[in-house]
C-alpha cells in the first residue's frame, strides 16, 4: 500500500496541469502523502524517500524524472499527457483506476539497465553522465565523423558516418529504432551500437554483451564532436576518447497488471499492423 508519493512534471500545458491536479485529488482521497515537484523550480530538499515517483508528461518528462530521482532507488511510473507514451504508459484518463492498482500492489517491477560515460569525468558539469535511452556521438558540422570503436580493448570497426548511437534496451524503441536498430525487451541488459547514416554499406547495428566496456576514438575535420546523453548534450574535443559502459545502478519502472511490453509495441508503434489481422 502506498503511503508517500512524489509527483514530477515538466510541461505547464493545460493537459499536464489537469493530470497533476487529478493525481493530487485522487491521492488525497486515499490519504496518501504527496510532494509535488516541477521542472521550472529550483531543486528543493527531499522530505524523505517515497514509495513511488509519478512522472506526468511524455517520455521526455520521464527521462527528466529519472535524472532527478534515480538515486532514490524507488520505482518510477509515468502518466502520459504527451504523444507516444512508451515510458509514460499510464493513460491520463485512467489515473484513478491505475492508482488503485498501484495501491493494491497489482504491478510488476521492471529493472532497466542504464549507460554511463565513465571517461571523461564531469562531462555534464557535476551531473552524472547516465542515460536511460542512449548515448550518442555525432558530427559537429556538415562533415562526417570517423569513430574507431573498441570493445573491451579489442578493435571492433571504424565507422564513417554522421555518428553512433549506443543504446540500452529501453532506448531500442527510440533513436536506435529510427536508425534501423533492433528492438529489445526492457529487461535485456545488452548494449546496441547503431550507426547514424553510415558511409559503409557493410556496417549495420550490432548487439553486445551488457558487460562490454566501449572505447570511442574520434577523427573529424573539426576540433569538436557532439555528445548526447538522453536529452542533454555537450560539445567535446575530438582528440579526447570517450569510454562508455553499463551503469552500476538500474532504474525500477512499473508495469501495471493487464499491461505488457508487446501490447505497448502494438498500440504505440502499430507493430504487426496488417489488414488481414
PDB file of C-alpha atoms in Angstrom:
ATOM      1  CA  UNK A   1       0.000   0.000   0.000  1.00  0.00           C
ATOM      2  CA  UNK A   2       1.278   3.440  -0.951  1.00  0.00           C
ATOM      3  CA  UNK A   3       1.971   5.917   1.829  1.00  0.00           C
ATOM      4  CA  UNK A   4       4.187   8.562   0.240  1.00  0.00           C
ATOM      5  CA  UNK A   5       4.320   9.602  -3.454  1.00  0.00           C
ATOM      6  CA  UNK A   6       6.359  12.210  -5.319  1.00  0.00           C
ATOM      7  CA  UNK A   7       4.844  13.845  -8.434  1.00  0.00           C
ATOM      8  CA  UNK A   8       7.123  15.433 -11.039  1.00  0.00           C
ATOM      9  CA  UNK A   9       6.112  17.380 -14.138  1.00  0.00           C
ATOM     10  CA  UNK A  10       7.936  19.491 -16.698  1.00  0.00           C
ATOM     11  CA  UNK A  11       5.394  20.992 -19.076  1.00  0.00           C
ATOM     12  CA  UNK A  12       2.897  23.593 -17.980  1.00  0.00           C
ATOM     13  CA  UNK A  13       0.235  22.925 -20.604  1.00  0.00           C
ATOM     14  CA  UNK A  14      -3.425  22.510 -19.551  1.00  0.00           C
ATOM     15  CA  UNK A  15      -3.410  18.742 -20.133  1.00  0.00           C
ATOM     16  CA  UNK A  16      -0.445  18.218 -17.808  1.00  0.00           C
ATOM     17  CA  UNK A  17      -1.766  20.634 -15.169  1.00  0.00           C
ATOM     18  CA  UNK A  18      -5.125  18.851 -15.172  1.00  0.00           C
ATOM     19  CA  UNK A  19      -3.424  15.473 -14.793  1.00  0.00           C
ATOM     20  CA  UNK A  20      -1.357  16.734 -11.838  1.00  0.00           C
ATOM     21  CA  UNK A  21      -4.469  18.179 -10.199  1.00  0.00           C
ATOM     22  CA  UNK A  22      -6.317  14.892 -10.778  1.00  0.00           C
ATOM     23  CA  UNK A  23      -3.449  12.932  -9.215  1.00  0.00           C
ATOM     24  CA  UNK A  24      -3.384  15.210  -6.179  1.00  0.00           C
ATOM     25  CA  UNK A  25      -7.142  14.810  -5.688  1.00  0.00           C
ATOM     26  CA  UNK A  26      -7.061  11.028  -6.104  1.00  0.00           C
ATOM     27  CA  UNK A  27      -4.061  10.592  -3.797  1.00  0.00           C
ATOM     28  CA  UNK A  28      -5.571  12.859  -1.141  1.00  0.00           C
ATOM     29  CA  UNK A  29      -8.779  10.828  -1.318  1.00  0.00           C
ATOM     30  CA  UNK A  30      -6.698   7.737  -0.473  1.00  0.00           C
ATOM     31  CA  UNK A  31      -4.869   9.528   2.381  1.00  0.00           C
ATOM     32  CA  UNK A  32      -1.529   9.160   0.598  1.00  0.00           C
ATOM     33  CA  UNK A  33       1.111  11.774   1.381  1.00  0.00           C
ATOM     34  CA  UNK A  34       2.134  13.850  -1.657  1.00  0.00           C
ATOM     35  CA  UNK A  35       5.034  16.076  -2.635  1.00  0.00           C
ATOM     36  CA  UNK A  36       4.865  17.887  -5.983  1.00  0.00           C
ATOM     37  CA  UNK A  37       7.921  18.977  -7.991  1.00  0.00           C
ATOM     38  CA  UNK A  38       8.119  20.975 -11.212  1.00  0.00           C
ATOM     39  CA  UNK A  39      10.990  21.267 -13.661  1.00  0.00           C
ATOM     40  CA  UNK A  40      10.896  25.084 -13.533  1.00  0.00           C
ATOM     41  CA  UNK A  41      11.511  25.156  -9.786  1.00  0.00           C
ATOM     42  CA  UNK A  42      14.921  25.070  -8.174  1.00  0.00           C
ATOM     43  CA  UNK A  43      15.565  21.594  -6.718  1.00  0.00           C
ATOM     44  CA  UNK A  44      14.321  21.524  -3.144  1.00  0.00           C
ATOM     45  CA  UNK A  45      15.411  19.215  -0.304  1.00  0.00           C
ATOM     46  CA  UNK A  46      13.516  15.941  -0.280  1.00  0.00           C
ATOM     47  CA  UNK A  47      11.361  15.245   2.742  1.00  0.00           C
ATOM     48  CA  UNK A  48      12.255  11.559   2.700  1.00  0.00           C
ATOM     49  CA  UNK A  49      12.183   8.587   0.380  1.00  0.00           C
ATOM     50  CA  UNK A  50       8.811   7.968  -1.294  1.00  0.00           C
ATOM     51  CA  UNK A  51       7.268   4.635  -2.167  1.00  0.00           C
ATOM     52  CA  UNK A  52       6.835   5.763  -5.762  1.00  0.00           C
ATOM     53  CA  UNK A  53       7.655   8.635  -8.114  1.00  0.00           C
ATOM     54  CA  UNK A  54       4.981   9.597 -10.659  1.00  0.00           C
ATOM     55  CA  UNK A  55       6.205  11.376 -13.799  1.00  0.00           C
ATOM     56  CA  UNK A  56       3.475  13.420 -15.509  1.00  0.00           C
ATOM     57  CA  UNK A  57       4.056  14.300 -19.151  1.00  0.00           C
ATOM     58  CA  UNK A  58       5.580  12.447 -22.066  1.00  0.00           C
ATOM     59  CA  UNK A  59       8.641  10.271 -22.445  1.00  0.00           C
ATOM     60  CA  UNK A  60      10.877  13.367 -22.332  1.00  0.00           C
ATOM     61  CA  UNK A  61       9.497  14.239 -18.909  1.00  0.00           C
ATOM     62  CA  UNK A  62      10.080  10.645 -17.836  1.00  0.00           C
ATOM     63  CA  UNK A  63      13.778  10.979 -18.741  1.00  0.00           C
ATOM     64  CA  UNK A  64      13.997  14.213 -16.721  1.00  0.00           C
ATOM     65  CA  UNK A  65      12.339  12.432 -13.793  1.00  0.00           C
ATOM     66  CA  UNK A  66      14.938   9.671 -13.967  1.00  0.00           C
ATOM     67  CA  UNK A  67      17.753  12.223 -13.922  1.00  0.00           C
ATOM     68  CA  UNK A  68      16.379  13.940 -10.836  1.00  0.00           C
ATOM     69  CA  UNK A  69      15.237  10.959  -8.745  1.00  0.00           C
ATOM     70  CA  UNK A  70      17.173   7.891  -9.935  1.00  0.00           C
ATOM     71  CA  UNK A  71      19.443   7.788  -6.890  1.00  0.00           C
ATOM     72  CA  UNK A  72      16.447   7.214  -4.584  1.00  0.00           C
ATOM     73  CA  UNK A  73      16.181   3.648  -5.884  1.00  0.00           C
ATOM     74  CA  UNK A  74      12.366   3.689  -5.861  1.00  0.00           C
ATOM     75  CA  UNK A  75      10.021   2.722  -8.730  1.00  0.00           C
ATOM     76  CA  UNK A  76       9.075   5.360 -11.305  1.00  0.00           C
ATOM     77  CA  UNK A  77       5.737   5.290 -13.136  1.00  0.00           C
ATOM     78  CA  UNK A  78       4.697   7.627 -15.928  1.00  0.00           C
ATOM     79  CA  UNK A  79       1.314   9.256 -16.535  1.00  0.00           C
ATOM     80  CA  UNK A  80       1.143  10.104 -20.216  1.00  0.00           C
ATOM     81  CA  UNK A  81      -0.001  13.573 -21.268  1.00  0.00           C
ATOM     82  CA  UNK A  82       2.384  13.666 -24.229  1.00  0.00           C
ATOM     83  CA  UNK A  83       2.317  11.926 -27.601  1.00  0.00           C
ATOM     84  CA  UNK A  84       3.982   8.496 -27.748  1.00  0.00           C
ATOM     85  CA  UNK A  85       3.848   7.318 -24.149  1.00  0.00           C
ATOM     86  CA  UNK A  86       6.275   4.422 -24.371  1.00  0.00           C
ATOM     87  CA  UNK A  87       7.786   5.039 -20.939  1.00  0.00           C
ATOM     88  CA  UNK A  88       4.900   7.098 -19.585  1.00  0.00           C
ATOM     89  CA  UNK A  89       2.431   4.285 -20.160  1.00  0.00           C
ATOM     90  CA  UNK A  90      -0.428   5.184 -17.795  1.00  0.00           C
ATOM     91  CA  UNK A  91      -3.132   6.986 -19.830  1.00  0.00           C
ATOM     92  CA  UNK A  92      -4.235  10.300 -18.381  1.00  0.00           C
ATOM     93  CA  UNK A  93      -7.874   9.167 -18.423  1.00  0.00           C
ATOM     94  CA  UNK A  94      -7.112   6.081 -16.301  1.00  0.00           C
ATOM     95  CA  UNK A  95      -5.484   7.792 -13.323  1.00  0.00           C
ATOM     96  CA  UNK A  96      -7.991   6.629 -10.703  1.00  0.00           C
ATOM     97  CA  UNK A  97      -8.006   3.007 -11.863  1.00  0.00           C
ATOM     98  CA  UNK A  98      -4.208   2.947 -12.128  1.00  0.00           C
ATOM     99  CA  UNK A  99      -3.742   4.388  -8.640  1.00  0.00           C
ATOM    100  CA  UNK A 100      -5.986   1.667  -7.253  1.00  0.00           C
ATOM    101  CA  UNK A 101      -3.787  -0.948  -8.913  1.00  0.00           C
ATOM    102  CA  UNK A 102      -0.641   0.708  -7.570  1.00  0.00           C
ATOM    103  CA  UNK A 103      -2.131   0.918  -4.102  1.00  0.00           C
ATOM    104  CA  UNK A 104      -3.018  -2.801  -4.218  1.00  0.00           C
ATOM    105  CA  UNK A 105       0.477  -3.728  -5.484  1.00  0.00           C
ATOM    106  CA  UNK A 106      -1.011  -5.001  -8.732  1.00  0.00           C
ATOM    107  CA  UNK A 107       2.049  -4.310 -10.818  1.00  0.00           C
ATOM    108  CA  UNK A 108       5.397  -5.730 -11.837  1.00  0.00           C
ATOM    109  CA  UNK A 109       8.738  -4.012 -11.260  1.00  0.00           C
ATOM    110  CA  UNK A 110      10.849  -3.903 -14.429  1.00  0.00           C
ATOM    111  CA  UNK A 111      14.515  -3.129 -13.778  1.00  0.00           C
ATOM    112  CA  UNK A 112      16.075  -1.290 -16.700  1.00  0.00           C
ATOM    113  CA  UNK A 113      19.782  -1.019 -17.462  1.00  0.00           C
ATOM    114  CA  UNK A 114      21.348   2.385 -17.995  1.00  0.00           C
ATOM    115  CA  UNK A 115      24.524   3.531 -19.699  1.00  0.00           C
ATOM    116  CA  UNK A 116      27.223   5.818 -18.337  1.00  0.00           C
ATOM    117  CA  UNK A 117      30.067   7.834 -19.829  1.00  0.00           C
ATOM    118  CA  UNK A 118      32.895   6.884 -17.492  1.00  0.00           C
ATOM    119  CA  UNK A 119      35.549   8.933 -19.308  1.00  0.00           C
ATOM    120  CA  UNK A 120      35.892  11.884 -19.400  1.00  0.00           C
ATOM    121  CA  UNK A 121      34.715  12.752 -15.902  1.00  0.00           C
ATOM    122  CA  UNK A 122      32.280  15.582 -15.240  1.00  0.00           C
ATOM    123  CA  UNK A 123      31.157  15.935 -18.846  1.00  0.00           C
ATOM    124  CA  UNK A 124      27.881  17.482 -17.672  1.00  0.00           C
ATOM    125  CA  UNK A 125      29.202  19.857 -15.013  1.00  0.00           C
ATOM    126  CA  UNK A 126      28.819  17.628 -11.986  1.00  0.00           C
ATOM    127  CA  UNK A 127      25.692  15.768 -13.087  1.00  0.00           C
ATOM    128  CA  UNK A 128      26.301  12.071 -13.742  1.00  0.00           C
ATOM    129  CA  UNK A 129      26.610  11.223 -17.443  1.00  0.00           C
ATOM    130  CA  UNK A 130      23.980   8.481 -17.151  1.00  0.00           C
ATOM    131  CA  UNK A 131      21.419   7.667 -19.843  1.00  0.00           C
ATOM    132  CA  UNK A 132      18.302   5.528 -19.743  1.00  0.00           C
ATOM    133  CA  UNK A 133      17.806   5.585 -23.529  1.00  0.00           C
ATOM    134  CA  UNK A 134      21.044   6.259 -25.330  1.00  0.00           C
ATOM    135  CA  UNK A 135      24.383   7.989 -25.568  1.00  0.00           C
ATOM    136  CA  UNK A 136      25.349   9.345 -28.980  1.00  0.00           C
ATOM    137  CA  UNK A 137      28.498  10.718 -30.540  1.00  0.00           C
ATOM    138  CA  UNK A 138      27.737  12.891 -33.547  1.00  0.00           C
ATOM    139  CA  UNK A 139      29.413  15.159 -36.042  1.00  0.00           C
ATOM    140  CA  UNK A 140      29.509  18.830 -35.059  1.00  0.00           C
ATOM    141  CA  UNK A 141      29.063  20.226 -38.558  1.00  0.00           C
ATOM    142  CA  UNK A 142      28.233  19.037 -42.081  1.00  0.00           C
ATOM    143  CA  UNK A 143      31.309  16.812 -42.478  1.00  0.00           C
ATOM    144  CA  UNK A 144      31.268  13.147 -41.489  1.00  0.00           C
ATOM    145  CA  UNK A 145      32.880  11.916 -38.301  1.00  0.00           C
ATOM    146  CA  UNK A 146      35.137   8.855 -38.116  1.00  0.00           C
ATOM    147  CA  UNK A 147      34.802   6.765 -34.952  1.00  0.00           C
ATOM    148  CA  UNK A 148      37.106   3.852 -34.104  1.00  0.00           C
ATOM    149  CA  UNK A 149      35.269   1.538 -31.706  1.00  0.00           C
ATOM    150  CA  UNK A 150      36.941  -0.826 -29.243  1.00  0.00           C
ATOM    151  CA  UNK A 151      35.082  -3.405 -27.150  1.00  0.00           C
ATOM    152  CA  UNK A 152      36.950  -4.472 -24.017  1.00  0.00           C
ATOM    153  CA  UNK A 153      40.105  -3.023 -25.653  1.00  0.00           C
ATOM    154  CA  UNK A 154      39.597  -5.197 -28.748  1.00  0.00           C
ATOM    155  CA  UNK A 155      39.128  -3.299 -32.008  1.00  0.00           C
ATOM    156  CA  UNK A 156      35.608  -3.680 -33.439  1.00  0.00           C
ATOM    157  CA  UNK A 157      35.484  -1.429 -36.505  1.00  0.00           C
ATOM    158  CA  UNK A 158      35.793   2.092 -37.856  1.00  0.00           C
ATOM    159  CA  UNK A 159      32.553   3.910 -38.576  1.00  0.00           C
ATOM    160  CA  UNK A 160      32.463   6.655 -41.225  1.00  0.00           C
ATOM    161  CA  UNK A 161      29.086   8.225 -40.549  1.00  0.00           C
ATOM    162  CA  UNK A 162      27.131  11.098 -39.057  1.00  0.00           C
ATOM    163  CA  UNK A 163      27.631   9.465 -35.663  1.00  0.00           C
ATOM    164  CA  UNK A 164      26.923   6.468 -33.454  1.00  0.00           C
ATOM    165  CA  UNK A 165      24.038   5.588 -31.167  1.00  0.00           C
ATOM    166  CA  UNK A 166      24.913   3.488 -28.115  1.00  0.00           C
ATOM    167  CA  UNK A 167      21.574   2.295 -26.808  1.00  0.00           C
ATOM    168  CA  UNK A 168      20.034   0.376 -23.941  1.00  0.00           C
ATOM    169  CA  UNK A 169      17.091  -1.987 -24.314  1.00  0.00           C
ATOM    170  CA  UNK A 170      14.851   0.877 -23.172  1.00  0.00           C
ATOM    171  CA  UNK A 171      16.298   3.129 -25.856  1.00  0.00           C
ATOM    172  CA  UNK A 172      15.928   0.458 -28.519  1.00  0.00           C
ATOM    173  CA  UNK A 173      12.467   1.843 -29.371  1.00  0.00           C
ATOM    174  CA  UNK A 174      13.754   5.425 -29.579  1.00  0.00           C
ATOM    175  CA  UNK A 175      16.578   6.886 -31.724  1.00  0.00           C
ATOM    176  CA  UNK A 176      18.017   3.405 -32.274  1.00  0.00           C
ATOM    177  CA  UNK A 177      14.780   2.287 -33.929  1.00  0.00           C
ATOM    178  CA  UNK A 178      14.867   5.249 -36.309  1.00  0.00           C
ATOM    179  CA  UNK A 179      18.410   4.242 -37.327  1.00  0.00           C
ATOM    180  CA  UNK A 180      17.338   0.684 -38.152  1.00  0.00           C
ATOM    181  CA  UNK A 181      18.445  -0.927 -34.898  1.00  0.00           C
ATOM    182  CA  UNK A 182      16.758  -3.908 -33.234  1.00  0.00           C
ATOM    183  CA  UNK A 183      14.052  -3.775 -30.568  1.00  0.00           C
ATOM    184  CA  UNK A 184      14.894  -5.398 -27.225  1.00  0.00           C
ATOM    185  CA  UNK A 185      12.606  -6.201 -24.324  1.00  0.00           C
ATOM    186  CA  UNK A 186      13.020  -3.791 -21.368  1.00  0.00           C
ATOM    187  CA  UNK A 187      14.815  -6.179 -19.008  1.00  0.00           C
ATOM    188  CA  UNK A 188      17.546  -7.066 -21.528  1.00  0.00           C
ATOM    189  CA  UNK A 189      20.987  -5.865 -20.410  1.00  0.00           C
ATOM    190  CA  UNK A 190      22.552  -5.840 -23.884  1.00  0.00           C
ATOM    191  CA  UNK A 191      24.123  -2.766 -25.486  1.00  0.00           C
ATOM    192  CA  UNK A 192      23.293  -1.800 -29.071  1.00  0.00           C
ATOM    193  CA  UNK A 193      25.618   0.157 -31.362  1.00  0.00           C
ATOM    194  CA  UNK A 194      23.805   1.650 -34.353  1.00  0.00           C
ATOM    195  CA  UNK A 195      25.472   3.939 -36.906  1.00  0.00           C
ATOM    196  CA  UNK A 196      23.752   7.145 -37.998  1.00  0.00           C
ATOM    197  CA  UNK A 197      23.735   7.388 -41.813  1.00  0.00           C
ATOM    198  CA  UNK A 198      26.877   5.237 -42.263  1.00  0.00           C
ATOM    199  CA  UNK A 199      29.033   5.694 -45.365  1.00  0.00           C
ATOM    200  CA  UNK A 200      29.818   1.962 -45.248  1.00  0.00           C
ATOM    201  CA  UNK A 201      27.375  -0.469 -46.855  1.00  0.00           C
ATOM    202  CA  UNK A 202      28.810  -3.269 -44.712  1.00  0.00           C
ATOM    203  CA  UNK A 203      28.191  -1.693 -41.298  1.00  0.00           C
ATOM    204  CA  UNK A 204      24.930  -2.482 -39.546  1.00  0.00           C
ATOM    205  CA  UNK A 205      23.711  -2.291 -35.921  1.00  0.00           C
ATOM    206  CA  UNK A 206      25.401  -4.763 -33.582  1.00  0.00           C
ATOM    207  CA  UNK A 207      24.292  -6.224 -30.254  1.00  0.00           C
ATOM    208  CA  UNK A 208      26.920  -6.522 -27.496  1.00  0.00           C
ATOM    209  CA  UNK A 209      27.025  -8.027 -24.033  1.00  0.00           C
ATOM    210  CA  UNK A 210      25.869  -5.686 -21.314  1.00  0.00           C
ATOM    211  CA  UNK A 211      29.221  -6.197 -19.586  1.00  0.00           C
ATOM    212  CA  UNK A 212      31.092  -4.685 -22.537  1.00  0.00           C
ATOM    213  CA  UNK A 213      33.344  -1.686 -21.999  1.00  0.00           C
ATOM    214  CA  UNK A 214      33.398   0.592 -25.029  1.00  0.00           C
ATOM    215  CA  UNK A 215      36.113   2.987 -26.110  1.00  0.00           C
ATOM    216  CA  UNK A 216      35.480   5.537 -28.856  1.00  0.00           C
ATOM    217  CA  UNK A 217      38.369   7.264 -30.644  1.00  0.00           C
ATOM    218  CA  UNK A 218      37.217  10.040 -32.956  1.00  0.00           C
ATOM    219  CA  UNK A 219      38.579  11.837 -36.002  1.00  0.00           C
ATOM    220  CA  UNK A 220      36.996  14.684 -37.962  1.00  0.00           C
ATOM    221  CA  UNK A 221      37.729  17.808 -39.929  1.00  0.00           C
ATOM    222  CA  UNK A 222      36.711  19.886 -36.917  1.00  0.00           C
ATOM    223  CA  UNK A 223      38.049  20.138 -33.385  1.00  0.00           C
ATOM    224  CA  UNK A 224      34.783  19.075 -31.749  1.00  0.00           C
ATOM    225  CA  UNK A 225      32.077  16.464 -31.817  1.00  0.00           C
ATOM    226  CA  UNK A 226      28.631  16.463 -30.226  1.00  0.00           C
ATOM    227  CA  UNK A 227      27.993  14.077 -27.317  1.00  0.00           C
ATOM    228  CA  UNK A 228      24.459  13.464 -26.073  1.00  0.00           C
ATOM    229  CA  UNK A 229      23.185  11.662 -23.013  1.00  0.00           C
ATOM    230  CA  UNK A 230      19.417  11.276 -23.452  1.00  0.00           C
ATOM    231  CA  UNK A 231      18.184  14.886 -23.618  1.00  0.00           C
ATOM    232  CA  UNK A 232      21.477  16.514 -22.594  1.00  0.00           C
ATOM    233  CA  UNK A 233      24.296  17.427 -24.965  1.00  0.00           C
ATOM    234  CA  UNK A 234      27.809  18.863 -24.915  1.00  0.00           C
ATOM    235  CA  UNK A 235      30.439  19.777 -27.451  1.00  0.00           C
ATOM    236  CA  UNK A 236      33.502  17.643 -26.813  1.00  0.00           C
ATOM    237  CA  UNK A 237      37.113  17.869 -28.067  1.00  0.00           C
ATOM    238  CA  UNK A 238      37.593  15.426 -30.922  1.00  0.00           C
ATOM    239  CA  UNK A 239      41.017  14.452 -29.568  1.00  0.00           C
ATOM    240  CA  UNK A 240      39.669  13.072 -26.266  1.00  0.00           C
ATOM    241  CA  UNK A 241      38.460   9.467 -26.103  1.00  0.00           C
ATOM    242  CA  UNK A 242      35.026   8.584 -24.792  1.00  0.00           C
ATOM    243  CA  UNK A 243      34.533   5.460 -22.662  1.00  0.00           C
ATOM    244  CA  UNK A 244      31.048   4.020 -22.138  1.00  0.00           C
ATOM    245  CA  UNK A 245      29.840   1.133 -20.002  1.00  0.00           C
ATOM    246  CA  UNK A 246      26.689  -0.066 -18.296  1.00  0.00           C
ATOM    247  CA  UNK A 247      25.818   1.953 -15.218  1.00  0.00           C
ATOM    248  CA  UNK A 248      26.215   0.302 -11.839  1.00  0.00           C
ATOM    249  CA  UNK A 249      22.600   1.102 -10.970  1.00  0.00           C
ATOM    250  CA  UNK A 250      19.331   0.155 -12.646  1.00  0.00           C
ATOM    251  CA  UNK A 251      16.082   2.032 -12.850  1.00  0.00           C
ATOM    252  CA  UNK A 252      12.957   0.449 -11.399  1.00  0.00           C
ATOM    253  CA  UNK A 253       9.894   1.070 -13.546  1.00  0.00           C
ATOM    254  CA  UNK A 254       6.295  -0.053 -13.168  1.00  0.00           C
ATOM    255  CA  UNK A 255       4.245  -2.301 -15.452  1.00  0.00           C
ATOM    256  CA  UNK A 256       0.633  -2.415 -14.260  1.00  0.00           C
ATOM    257  CA  UNK A 257      -1.232  -5.703 -14.209  1.00  0.00           C
ATOM    258  CA  UNK A 258      -3.006  -6.301 -17.504  1.00  0.00           C
ATOM    259  CA  UNK A 259      -0.350  -4.463 -19.497  1.00  0.00           C
ATOM    260  CA  UNK A 260       2.803  -5.786 -21.156  1.00  0.00           C
ATOM    261  CA  UNK A 261       5.621  -4.621 -23.424  1.00  0.00           C
ATOM    262  CA  UNK A 262       4.270  -6.375 -26.508  1.00  0.00           C
ATOM    263  CA  UNK A 263       0.866  -4.707 -26.291  1.00  0.00           C
ATOM    264  CA  UNK A 264       2.693  -1.381 -25.978  1.00  0.00           C
ATOM    265  CA  UNK A 265       4.566  -2.200 -29.198  1.00  0.00           C
ATOM    266  CA  UNK A 266       1.316  -2.966 -30.987  1.00  0.00           C
ATOM    267  CA  UNK A 267      -0.559   0.046 -29.661  1.00  0.00           C
ATOM    268  CA  UNK A 268       2.182   2.685 -29.843  1.00  0.00           C
ATOM    269  CA  UNK A 269       4.234   1.590 -32.870  1.00  0.00           C
ATOM    270  CA  UNK A 270       1.461  -0.269 -34.700  1.00  0.00           C
ATOM    271  CA  UNK A 271       3.689  -3.347 -34.583  1.00  0.00           C
ATOM    272  CA  UNK A 272       2.393  -6.027 -36.932  1.00  0.00           C
ATOM    273  CA  UNK A 273      -0.407  -3.827 -38.241  1.00  0.00           C
ATOM    274  CA  UNK A 274      -1.951  -5.719 -41.146  1.00  0.00           C
ATOM    275  CA  UNK A 275      -5.459  -5.536 -42.586  1.00  0.00           C
ATOM    276  CA  UNK A 276      -5.516  -9.344 -42.587  1.00  0.00           C
ATOM    277  CA  UNK A 277      -5.188  -9.352 -38.804  1.00  0.00           C
TER     278      UNK A 277
END
